[in-house]
mmCIF file of C-alpha atoms and ligand atoms in Angstrom:
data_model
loop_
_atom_site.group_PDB
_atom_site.id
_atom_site.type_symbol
_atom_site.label_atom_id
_atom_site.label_comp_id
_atom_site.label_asym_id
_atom_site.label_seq_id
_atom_site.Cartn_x
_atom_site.Cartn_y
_atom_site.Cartn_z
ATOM 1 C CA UNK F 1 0.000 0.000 0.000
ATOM 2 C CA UNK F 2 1.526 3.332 -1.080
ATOM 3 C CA UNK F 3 2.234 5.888 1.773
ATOM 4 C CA UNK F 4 -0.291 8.096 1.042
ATOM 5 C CA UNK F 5 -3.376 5.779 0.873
ATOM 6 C CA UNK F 6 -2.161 4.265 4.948
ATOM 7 C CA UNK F 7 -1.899 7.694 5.817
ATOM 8 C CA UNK F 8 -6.055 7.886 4.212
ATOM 9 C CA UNK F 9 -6.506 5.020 6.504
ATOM 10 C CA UNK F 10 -4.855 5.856 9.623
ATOM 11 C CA UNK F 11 -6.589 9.054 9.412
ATOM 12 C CA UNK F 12 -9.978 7.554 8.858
ATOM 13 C CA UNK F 13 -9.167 5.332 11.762
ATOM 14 C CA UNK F 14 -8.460 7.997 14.074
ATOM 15 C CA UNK F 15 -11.932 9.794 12.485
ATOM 16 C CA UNK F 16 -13.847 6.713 13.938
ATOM 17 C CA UNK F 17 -12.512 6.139 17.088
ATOM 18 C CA UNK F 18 -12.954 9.878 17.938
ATOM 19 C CA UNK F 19 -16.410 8.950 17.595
ATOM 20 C CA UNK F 20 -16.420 6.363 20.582
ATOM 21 C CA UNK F 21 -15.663 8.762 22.565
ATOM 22 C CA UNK F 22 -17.827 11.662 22.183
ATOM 23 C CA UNK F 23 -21.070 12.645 24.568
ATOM 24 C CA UNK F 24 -22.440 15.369 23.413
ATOM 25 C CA UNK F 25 -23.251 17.753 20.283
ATOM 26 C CA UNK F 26 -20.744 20.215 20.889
ATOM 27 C CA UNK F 27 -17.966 17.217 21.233
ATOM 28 C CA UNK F 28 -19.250 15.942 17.856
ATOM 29 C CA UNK F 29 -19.167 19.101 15.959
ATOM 30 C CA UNK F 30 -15.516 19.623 17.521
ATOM 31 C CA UNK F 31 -14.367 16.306 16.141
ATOM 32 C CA UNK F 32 -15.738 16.618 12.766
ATOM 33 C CA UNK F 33 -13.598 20.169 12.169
ATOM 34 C CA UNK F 34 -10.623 18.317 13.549
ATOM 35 C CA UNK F 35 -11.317 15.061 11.313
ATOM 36 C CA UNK F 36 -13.175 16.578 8.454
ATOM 37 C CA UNK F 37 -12.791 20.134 8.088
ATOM 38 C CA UNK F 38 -10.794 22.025 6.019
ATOM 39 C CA UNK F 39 -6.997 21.484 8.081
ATOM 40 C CA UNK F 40 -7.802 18.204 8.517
ATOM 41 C CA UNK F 41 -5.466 15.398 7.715
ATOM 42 C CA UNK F 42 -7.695 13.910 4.626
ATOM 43 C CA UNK F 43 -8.267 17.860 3.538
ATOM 44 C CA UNK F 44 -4.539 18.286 3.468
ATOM 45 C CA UNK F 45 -3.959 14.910 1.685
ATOM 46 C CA UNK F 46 -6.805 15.964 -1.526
ATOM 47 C CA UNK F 47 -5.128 19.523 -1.294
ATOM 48 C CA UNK F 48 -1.845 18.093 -2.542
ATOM 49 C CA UNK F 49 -3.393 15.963 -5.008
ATOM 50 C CA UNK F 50 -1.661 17.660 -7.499
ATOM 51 C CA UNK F 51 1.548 16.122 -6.343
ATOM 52 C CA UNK F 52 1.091 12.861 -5.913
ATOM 53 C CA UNK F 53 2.605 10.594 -8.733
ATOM 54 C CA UNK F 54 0.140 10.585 -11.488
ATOM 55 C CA UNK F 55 0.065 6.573 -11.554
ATOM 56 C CA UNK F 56 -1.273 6.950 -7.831
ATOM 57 C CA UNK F 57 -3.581 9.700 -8.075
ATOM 58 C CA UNK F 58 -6.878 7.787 -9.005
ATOM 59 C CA UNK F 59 -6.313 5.063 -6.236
ATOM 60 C CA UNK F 60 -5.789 7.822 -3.763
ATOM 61 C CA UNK F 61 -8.837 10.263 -4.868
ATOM 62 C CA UNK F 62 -11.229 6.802 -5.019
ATOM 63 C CA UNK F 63 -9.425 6.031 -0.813
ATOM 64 C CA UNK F 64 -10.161 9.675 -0.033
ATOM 65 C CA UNK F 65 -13.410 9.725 -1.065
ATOM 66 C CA UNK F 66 -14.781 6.333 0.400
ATOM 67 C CA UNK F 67 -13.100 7.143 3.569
ATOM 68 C CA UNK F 68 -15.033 10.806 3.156
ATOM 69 C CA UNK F 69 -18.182 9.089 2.184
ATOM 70 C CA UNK F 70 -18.190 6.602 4.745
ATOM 71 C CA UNK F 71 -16.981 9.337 7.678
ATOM 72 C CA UNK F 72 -19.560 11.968 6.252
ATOM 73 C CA UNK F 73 -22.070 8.832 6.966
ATOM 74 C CA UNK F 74 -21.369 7.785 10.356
ATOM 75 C CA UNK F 75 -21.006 11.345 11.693
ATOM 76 C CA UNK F 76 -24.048 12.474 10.788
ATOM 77 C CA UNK F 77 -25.763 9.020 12.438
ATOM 78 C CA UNK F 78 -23.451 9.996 15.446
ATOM 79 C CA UNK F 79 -25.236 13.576 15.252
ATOM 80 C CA UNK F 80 -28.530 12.064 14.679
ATOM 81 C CA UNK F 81 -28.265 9.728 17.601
ATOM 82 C CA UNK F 82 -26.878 12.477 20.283
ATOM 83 C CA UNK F 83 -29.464 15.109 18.672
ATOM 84 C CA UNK F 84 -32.197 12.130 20.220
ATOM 85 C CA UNK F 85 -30.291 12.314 23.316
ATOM 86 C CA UNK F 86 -30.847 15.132 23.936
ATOM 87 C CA UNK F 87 -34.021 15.736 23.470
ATOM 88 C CA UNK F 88 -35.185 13.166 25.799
ATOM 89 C CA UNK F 89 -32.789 14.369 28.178
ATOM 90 C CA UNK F 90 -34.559 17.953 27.891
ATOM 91 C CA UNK F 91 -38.094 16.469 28.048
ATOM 92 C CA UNK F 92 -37.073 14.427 31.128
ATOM 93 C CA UNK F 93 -35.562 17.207 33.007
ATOM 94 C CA UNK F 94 -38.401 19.600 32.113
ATOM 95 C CA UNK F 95 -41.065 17.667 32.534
ATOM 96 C CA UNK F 96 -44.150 18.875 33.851
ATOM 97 C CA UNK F 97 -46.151 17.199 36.666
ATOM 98 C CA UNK F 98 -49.638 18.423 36.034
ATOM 99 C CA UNK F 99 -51.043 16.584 39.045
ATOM 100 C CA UNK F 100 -49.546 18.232 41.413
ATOM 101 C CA UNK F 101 -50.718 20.351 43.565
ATOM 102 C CA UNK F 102 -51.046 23.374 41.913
ATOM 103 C CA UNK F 103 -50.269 27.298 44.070
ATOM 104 C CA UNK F 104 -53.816 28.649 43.972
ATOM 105 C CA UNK F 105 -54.801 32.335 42.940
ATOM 106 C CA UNK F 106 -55.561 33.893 46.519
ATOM 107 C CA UNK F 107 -59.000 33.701 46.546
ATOM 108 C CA UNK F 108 -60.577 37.350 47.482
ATOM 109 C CA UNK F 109 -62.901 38.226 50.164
ATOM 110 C CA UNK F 110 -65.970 40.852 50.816
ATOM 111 C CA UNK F 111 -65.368 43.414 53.211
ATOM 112 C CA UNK F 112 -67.279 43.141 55.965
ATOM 113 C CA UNK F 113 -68.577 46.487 55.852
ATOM 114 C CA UNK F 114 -69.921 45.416 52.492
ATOM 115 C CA UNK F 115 -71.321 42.293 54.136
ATOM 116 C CA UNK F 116 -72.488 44.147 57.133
ATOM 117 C CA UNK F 117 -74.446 47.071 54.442
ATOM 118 C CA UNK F 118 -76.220 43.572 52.771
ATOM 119 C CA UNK F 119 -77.069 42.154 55.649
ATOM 120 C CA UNK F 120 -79.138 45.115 56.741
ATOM 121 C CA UNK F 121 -80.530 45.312 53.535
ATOM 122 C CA UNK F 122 -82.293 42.077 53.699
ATOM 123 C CA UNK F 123 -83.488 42.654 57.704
ATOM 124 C CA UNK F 124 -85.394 46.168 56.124
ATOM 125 C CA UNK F 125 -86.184 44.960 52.404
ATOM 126 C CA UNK F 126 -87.999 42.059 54.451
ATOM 127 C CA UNK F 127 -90.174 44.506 56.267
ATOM 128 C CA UNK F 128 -90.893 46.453 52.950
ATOM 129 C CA UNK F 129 -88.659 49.199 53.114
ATOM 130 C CA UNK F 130 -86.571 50.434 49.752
ATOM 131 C CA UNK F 131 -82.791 51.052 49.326
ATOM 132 C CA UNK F 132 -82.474 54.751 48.200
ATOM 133 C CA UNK F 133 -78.592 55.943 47.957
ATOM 134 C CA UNK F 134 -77.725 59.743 47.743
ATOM 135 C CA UNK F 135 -75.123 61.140 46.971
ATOM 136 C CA UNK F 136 -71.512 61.732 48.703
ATOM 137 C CA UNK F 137 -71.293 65.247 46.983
ATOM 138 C CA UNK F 138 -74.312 66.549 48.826
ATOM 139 C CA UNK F 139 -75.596 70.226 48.740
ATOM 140 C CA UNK F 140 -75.211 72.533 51.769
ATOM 141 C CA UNK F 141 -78.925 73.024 51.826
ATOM 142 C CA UNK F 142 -79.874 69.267 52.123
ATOM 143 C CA UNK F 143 -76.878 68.526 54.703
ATOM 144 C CA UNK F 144 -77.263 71.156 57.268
ATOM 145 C CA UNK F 145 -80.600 73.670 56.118
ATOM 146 C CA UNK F 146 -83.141 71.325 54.897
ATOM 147 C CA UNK F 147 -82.404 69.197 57.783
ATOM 148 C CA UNK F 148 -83.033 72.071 60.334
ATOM 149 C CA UNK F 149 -79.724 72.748 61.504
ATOM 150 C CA UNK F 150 -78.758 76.093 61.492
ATOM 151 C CA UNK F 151 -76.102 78.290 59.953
ATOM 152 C CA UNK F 152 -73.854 78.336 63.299
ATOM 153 C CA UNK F 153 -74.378 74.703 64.351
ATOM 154 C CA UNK F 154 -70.861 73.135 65.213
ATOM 155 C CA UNK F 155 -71.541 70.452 63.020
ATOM 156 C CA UNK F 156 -71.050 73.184 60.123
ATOM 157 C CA UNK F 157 -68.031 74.604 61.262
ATOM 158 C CA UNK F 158 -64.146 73.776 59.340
ATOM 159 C CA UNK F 159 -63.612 71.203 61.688
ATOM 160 C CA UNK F 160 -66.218 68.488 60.835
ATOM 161 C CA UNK F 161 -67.088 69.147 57.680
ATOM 162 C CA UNK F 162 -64.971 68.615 54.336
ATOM 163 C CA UNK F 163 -66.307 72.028 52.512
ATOM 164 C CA UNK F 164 -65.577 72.084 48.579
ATOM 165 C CA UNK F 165 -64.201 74.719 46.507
ATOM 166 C CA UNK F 166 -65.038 77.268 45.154
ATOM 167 C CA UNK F 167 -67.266 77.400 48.733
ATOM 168 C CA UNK F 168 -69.533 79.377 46.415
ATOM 169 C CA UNK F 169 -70.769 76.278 45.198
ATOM 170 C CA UNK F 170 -71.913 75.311 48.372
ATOM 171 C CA UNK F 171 -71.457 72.087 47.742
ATOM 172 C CA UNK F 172 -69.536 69.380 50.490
ATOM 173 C CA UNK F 173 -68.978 65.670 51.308
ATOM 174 C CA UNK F 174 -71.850 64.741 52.942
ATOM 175 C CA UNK F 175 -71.242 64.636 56.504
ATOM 176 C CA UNK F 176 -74.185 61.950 57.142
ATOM 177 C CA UNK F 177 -76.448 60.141 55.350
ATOM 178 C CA UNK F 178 -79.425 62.319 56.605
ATOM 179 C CA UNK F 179 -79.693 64.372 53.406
ATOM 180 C CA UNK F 180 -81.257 61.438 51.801
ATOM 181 C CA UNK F 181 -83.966 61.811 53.999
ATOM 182 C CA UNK F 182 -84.407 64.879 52.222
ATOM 183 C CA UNK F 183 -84.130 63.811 48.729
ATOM 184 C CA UNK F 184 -86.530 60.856 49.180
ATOM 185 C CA UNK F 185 -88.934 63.324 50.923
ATOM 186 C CA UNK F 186 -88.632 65.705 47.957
ATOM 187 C CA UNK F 187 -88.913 63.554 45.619
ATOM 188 C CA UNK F 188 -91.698 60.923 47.347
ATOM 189 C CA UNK F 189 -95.242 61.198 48.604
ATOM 190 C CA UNK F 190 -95.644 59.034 52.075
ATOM 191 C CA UNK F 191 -95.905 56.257 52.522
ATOM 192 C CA UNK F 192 -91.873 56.435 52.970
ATOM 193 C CA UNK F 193 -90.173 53.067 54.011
ATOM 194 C CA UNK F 194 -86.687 53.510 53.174
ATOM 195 C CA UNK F 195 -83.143 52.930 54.109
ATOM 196 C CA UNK F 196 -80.574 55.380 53.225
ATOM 197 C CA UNK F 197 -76.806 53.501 53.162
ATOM 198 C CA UNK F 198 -73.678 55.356 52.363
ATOM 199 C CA UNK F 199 -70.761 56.532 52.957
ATOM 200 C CA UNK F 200 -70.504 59.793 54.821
ATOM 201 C CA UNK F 201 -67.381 62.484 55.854
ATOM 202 C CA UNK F 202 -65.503 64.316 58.320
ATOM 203 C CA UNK F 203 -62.478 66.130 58.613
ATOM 204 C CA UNK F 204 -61.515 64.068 61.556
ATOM 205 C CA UNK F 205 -57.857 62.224 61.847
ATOM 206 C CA UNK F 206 -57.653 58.591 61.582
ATOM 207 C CA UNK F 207 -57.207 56.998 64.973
ATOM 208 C CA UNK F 208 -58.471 53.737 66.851
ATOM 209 C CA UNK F 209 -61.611 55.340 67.013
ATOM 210 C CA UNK F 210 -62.283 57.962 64.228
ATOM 211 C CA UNK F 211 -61.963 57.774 60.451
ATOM 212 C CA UNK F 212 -62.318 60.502 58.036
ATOM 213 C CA UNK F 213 -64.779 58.006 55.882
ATOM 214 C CA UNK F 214 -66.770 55.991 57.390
ATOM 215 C CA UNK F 215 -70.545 54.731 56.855
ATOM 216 C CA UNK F 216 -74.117 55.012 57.884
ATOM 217 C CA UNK F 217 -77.028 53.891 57.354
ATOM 218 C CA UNK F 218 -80.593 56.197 57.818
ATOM 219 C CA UNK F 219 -83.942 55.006 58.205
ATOM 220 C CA UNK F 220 -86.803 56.772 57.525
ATOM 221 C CA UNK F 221 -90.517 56.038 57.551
ATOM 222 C CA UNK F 222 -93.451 58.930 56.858
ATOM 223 C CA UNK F 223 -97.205 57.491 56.865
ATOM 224 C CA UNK F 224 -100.242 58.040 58.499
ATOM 225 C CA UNK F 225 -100.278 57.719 62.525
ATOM 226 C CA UNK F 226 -96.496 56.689 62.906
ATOM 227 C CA UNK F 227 -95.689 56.887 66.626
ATOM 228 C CA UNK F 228 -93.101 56.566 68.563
ATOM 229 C CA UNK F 229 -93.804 53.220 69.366
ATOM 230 C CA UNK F 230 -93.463 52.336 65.872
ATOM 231 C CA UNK F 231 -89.696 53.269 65.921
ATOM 232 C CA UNK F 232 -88.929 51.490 69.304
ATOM 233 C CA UNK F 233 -90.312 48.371 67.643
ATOM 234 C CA UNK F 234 -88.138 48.930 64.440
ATOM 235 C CA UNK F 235 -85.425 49.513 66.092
ATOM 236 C CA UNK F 236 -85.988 46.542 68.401
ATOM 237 C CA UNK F 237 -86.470 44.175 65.643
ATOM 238 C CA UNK F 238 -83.432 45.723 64.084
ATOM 239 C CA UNK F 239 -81.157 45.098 67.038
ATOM 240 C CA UNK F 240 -82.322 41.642 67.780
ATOM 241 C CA UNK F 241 -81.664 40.849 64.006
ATOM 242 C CA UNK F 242 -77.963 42.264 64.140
ATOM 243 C CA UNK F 243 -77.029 41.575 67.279
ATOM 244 C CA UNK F 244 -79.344 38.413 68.137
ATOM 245 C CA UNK F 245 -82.451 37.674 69.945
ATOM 246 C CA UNK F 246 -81.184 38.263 73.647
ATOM 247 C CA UNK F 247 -80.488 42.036 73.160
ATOM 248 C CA UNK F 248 -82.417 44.538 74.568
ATOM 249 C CA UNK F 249 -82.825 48.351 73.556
ATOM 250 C CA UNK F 250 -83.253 51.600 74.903
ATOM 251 C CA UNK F 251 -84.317 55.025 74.052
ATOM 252 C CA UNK F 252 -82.687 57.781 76.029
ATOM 253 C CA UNK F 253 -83.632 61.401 75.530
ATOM 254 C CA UNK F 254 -81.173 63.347 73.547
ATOM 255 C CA UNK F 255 -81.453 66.384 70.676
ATOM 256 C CA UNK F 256 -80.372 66.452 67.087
ATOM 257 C CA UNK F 257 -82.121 69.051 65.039
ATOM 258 C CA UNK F 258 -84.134 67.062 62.243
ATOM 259 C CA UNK F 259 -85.918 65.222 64.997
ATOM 260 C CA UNK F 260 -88.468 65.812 67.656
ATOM 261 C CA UNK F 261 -88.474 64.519 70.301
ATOM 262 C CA UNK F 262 -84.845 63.370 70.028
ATOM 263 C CA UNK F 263 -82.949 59.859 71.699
ATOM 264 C CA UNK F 264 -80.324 57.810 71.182
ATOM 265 C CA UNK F 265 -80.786 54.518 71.265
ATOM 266 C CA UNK F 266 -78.877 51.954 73.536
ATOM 267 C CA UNK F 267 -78.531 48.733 73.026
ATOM 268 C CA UNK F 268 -77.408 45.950 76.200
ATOM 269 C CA UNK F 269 -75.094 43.554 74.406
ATOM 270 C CA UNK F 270 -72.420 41.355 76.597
ATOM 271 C CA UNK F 271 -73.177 42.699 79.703
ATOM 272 C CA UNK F 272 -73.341 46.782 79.125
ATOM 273 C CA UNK F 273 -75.303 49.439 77.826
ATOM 274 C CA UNK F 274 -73.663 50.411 75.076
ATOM 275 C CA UNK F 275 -74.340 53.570 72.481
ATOM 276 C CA UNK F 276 -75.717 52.395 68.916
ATOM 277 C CA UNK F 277 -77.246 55.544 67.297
ATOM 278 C CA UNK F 278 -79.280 58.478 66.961
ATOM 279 C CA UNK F 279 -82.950 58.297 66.114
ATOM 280 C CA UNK F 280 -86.408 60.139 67.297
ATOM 281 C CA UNK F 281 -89.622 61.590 65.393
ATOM 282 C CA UNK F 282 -89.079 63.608 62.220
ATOM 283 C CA UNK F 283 -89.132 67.363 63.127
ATOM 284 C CA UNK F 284 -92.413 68.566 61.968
ATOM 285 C CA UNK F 285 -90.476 71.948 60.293
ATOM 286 C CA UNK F 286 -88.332 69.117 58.360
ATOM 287 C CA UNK F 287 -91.440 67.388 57.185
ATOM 288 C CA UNK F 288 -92.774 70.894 55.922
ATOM 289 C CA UNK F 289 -89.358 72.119 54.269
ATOM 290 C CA UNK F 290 -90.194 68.973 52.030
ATOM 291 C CA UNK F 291 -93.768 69.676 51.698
ATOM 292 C CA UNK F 292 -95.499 67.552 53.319
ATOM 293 C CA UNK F 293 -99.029 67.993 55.739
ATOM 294 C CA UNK F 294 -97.637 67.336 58.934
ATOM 295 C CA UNK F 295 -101.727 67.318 60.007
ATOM 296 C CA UNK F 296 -101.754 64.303 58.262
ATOM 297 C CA UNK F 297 -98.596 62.558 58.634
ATOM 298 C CA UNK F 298 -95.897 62.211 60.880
ATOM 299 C CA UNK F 299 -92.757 59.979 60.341
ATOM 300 C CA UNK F 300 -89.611 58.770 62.627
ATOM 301 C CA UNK F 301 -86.039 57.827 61.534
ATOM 302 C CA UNK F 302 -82.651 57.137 63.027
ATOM 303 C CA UNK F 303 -78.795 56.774 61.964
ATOM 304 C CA UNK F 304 -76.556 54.373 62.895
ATOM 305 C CA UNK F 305 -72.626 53.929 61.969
ATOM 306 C CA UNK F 306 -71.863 50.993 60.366
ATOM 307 C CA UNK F 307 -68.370 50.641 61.325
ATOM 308 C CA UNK F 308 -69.259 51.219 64.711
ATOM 309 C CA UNK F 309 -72.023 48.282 64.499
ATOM 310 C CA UNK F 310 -69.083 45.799 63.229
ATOM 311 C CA UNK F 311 -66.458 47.065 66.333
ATOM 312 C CA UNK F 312 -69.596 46.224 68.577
ATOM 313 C CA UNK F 313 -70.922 43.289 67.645
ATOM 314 C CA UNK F 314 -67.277 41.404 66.622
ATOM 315 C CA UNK F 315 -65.635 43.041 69.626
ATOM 316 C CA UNK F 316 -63.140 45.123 67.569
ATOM 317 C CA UNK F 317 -61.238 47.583 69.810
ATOM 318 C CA UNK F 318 -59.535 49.882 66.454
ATOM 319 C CA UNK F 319 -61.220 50.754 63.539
ATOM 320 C CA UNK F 320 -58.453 51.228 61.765
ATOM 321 C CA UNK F 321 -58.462 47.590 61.474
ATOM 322 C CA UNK F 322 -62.104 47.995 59.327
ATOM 323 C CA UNK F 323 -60.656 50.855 56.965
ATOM 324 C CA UNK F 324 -57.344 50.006 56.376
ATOM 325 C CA UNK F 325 -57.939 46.945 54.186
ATOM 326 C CA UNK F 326 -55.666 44.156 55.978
ATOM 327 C CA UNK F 327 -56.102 40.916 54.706
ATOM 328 C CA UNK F 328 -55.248 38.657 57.514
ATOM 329 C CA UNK F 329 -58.506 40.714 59.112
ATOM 330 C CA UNK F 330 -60.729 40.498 56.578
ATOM 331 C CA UNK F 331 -60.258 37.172 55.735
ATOM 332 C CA UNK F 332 -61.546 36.632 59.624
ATOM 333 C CA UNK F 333 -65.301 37.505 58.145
ATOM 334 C CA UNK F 334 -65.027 35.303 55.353
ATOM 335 C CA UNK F 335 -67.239 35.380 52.250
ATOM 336 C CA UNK F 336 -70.532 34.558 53.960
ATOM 337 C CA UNK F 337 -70.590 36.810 56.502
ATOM 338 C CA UNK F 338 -70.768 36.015 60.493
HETATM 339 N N1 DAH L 401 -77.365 62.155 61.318
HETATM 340 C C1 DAH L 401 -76.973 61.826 62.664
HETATM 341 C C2 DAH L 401 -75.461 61.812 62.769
HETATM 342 O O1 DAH L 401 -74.818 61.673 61.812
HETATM 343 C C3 DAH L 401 -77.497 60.495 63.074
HETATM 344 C C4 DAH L 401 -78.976 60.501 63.220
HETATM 345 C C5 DAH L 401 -79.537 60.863 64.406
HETATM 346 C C6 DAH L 401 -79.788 60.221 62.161
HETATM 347 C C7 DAH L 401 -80.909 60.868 64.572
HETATM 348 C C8 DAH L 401 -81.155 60.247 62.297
HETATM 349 C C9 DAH L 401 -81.708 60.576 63.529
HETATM 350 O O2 DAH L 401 -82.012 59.960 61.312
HETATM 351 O O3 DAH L 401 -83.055 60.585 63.670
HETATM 352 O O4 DAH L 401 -74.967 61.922 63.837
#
């Protein structure tokens, strides 16, 4: 065998047995540059073609190119094989257990003021009462004026009340939810059997037991012959419903300016008289600013805070813990309620 052609062979040798040795694709594509690429020892060998002894030449181009052929071949089966490899290595290490146990979206909750504002709802919608919502803009006039209180009441002063500019427009957050009273008087002939929820503002600073914005909700009933008696018995079937059967209420004389006679109303819950709201008979001057006969009819209503109901009846000591939208409380009321 002439020189040339064993130096074919020992090079296609070499070619193979790099093969045994590789692992991976990178390896491969290394060894088949050093083997088969351009300064590899079968490139150089058809480079110098031209000086290899003419009787030689053809046996050594048909060596080169079987050996070429037949390394071209198994390389690229090599390169086929690892390319399999490695995709089921890939799957394997990637794979995807779908039944596992999968992190769930946090699920989220209804505040319990929200809960609290339904729940009443359903105790006054059950004794055929309405929902009627006002506004949180309110006019001056159906605030303070329409509702009898006058021009230098403190309640109208820069301390409670959020006033809006330009104070020409006479225009501010509604500092209760009494002006709906108002509204639904204006714009109702009696019978009136309505609630009045909403959120309501002062210029108060957030502490364990103020907040700037908090809620209320109003009652108010105008018919023929309403009495007194009539809101004791509300009220009592309202307390009994929030706060359960065992609790007892009373009326204590007290003044607020849209009503007449005026009391707040007390409820006995774990063992002490505790302060729920404000109610009494509608003040016969509010009843005509609205226009109605106050020979024929006569209404009551009353106002309670709603965050204030929640701190009494769950025993919470800072209502900052109502406003200020903490989870880990929240999640305490659940999403059905107490
Ligand atoms: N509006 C009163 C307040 O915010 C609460 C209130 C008291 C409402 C007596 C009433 C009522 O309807 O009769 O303090």
């Amino acid at each position: 065998m002439s020189e040339v052609i064993s130096r074919i062979e020992s090079a296609r040798k070499e070619a193979e047995s790099a093969l045994t040795s590789i692992t991976d694709l990178d390896e491969l594509k290394e060894a088949k540059s050093k083997h088969l690429g351009d300064r590899s020892e079968l490139s150089r060998i058809s480079q110098s073609m031209g000086s290899i002894a003419a009787a030689e030449r053809a046996a050594v181009g048909k060596a080169l190119s079987a050996a070429r052929t037949e390394l071209a071949t198994r390389y690229e089966k090599a390169g086929r094989e690892l390319l399999a490899l490695r995709d089921s290595r890939v799957i394997e290490e990637e794979r995807v257990d779908v039944t596992l146990a999968a992190s769930r979206f946090p699920q989220g909750g209804v505040h319990p003021l929200t809960l609290l504002d339904r729940e009443i709802g359903e105790i006054f919608t059950r004794l055929g009462y309405s929902i009627v919502e006002g506004p949180e803009l309110e006019a001056a006039w159906l605030n303070f004026d329409a509702l009898n209180i006058p021009a230098d009441h403190p309640a109208r002063t820069m301390q409670d009340t959020f006033f809006i500019e330009p104070l020409e427009s006479n225009l501010v957050l509604r500092t209760h939810t009494s002006p709906t009273q108002i509204r639904t008087m204006l714009s109702q002939e009696p019978p009136i059997y309505v609630i009045c929820p909403g959120r309501t503002f002062r210029s108060d600073e957030l502490d364990a037991t103020h907040t700037p914005v908090f809620s209320q909700v109003e009652g108010l009933v105008v018919d023929e012959g309403i009495t007194m008696a009539d809101l004791k018995g509300t009220l009592d079937h309202f307390a009994k419903s929030i706060f359960g059967a065992e609790v007892i209420t009373r009326l204590r004389p007290s003044f607020f300016p849209f009503t007449e006679p005026s009391a707040e109303v007390d409820i006995f819950f774990n063992d002490r008289w505790i302060e729920w709201g404000g109610c009494g008979m509608v003040n016969p001057k509010v009843l005509t600013n609205c226009g109605i006969d106050t020979s024929r009819f006569s209404g009551f209503a009353f106002g309670m805070g709603l965050e204030r109901t929640l701190m009494v009846r769950h025993q919470i000591t800072d209502i900052r813990d109502i406003v200020e939208g903490d989870l880990r409380f929240t999640r305490r009321f659940g999403l059905g309620g107490r």
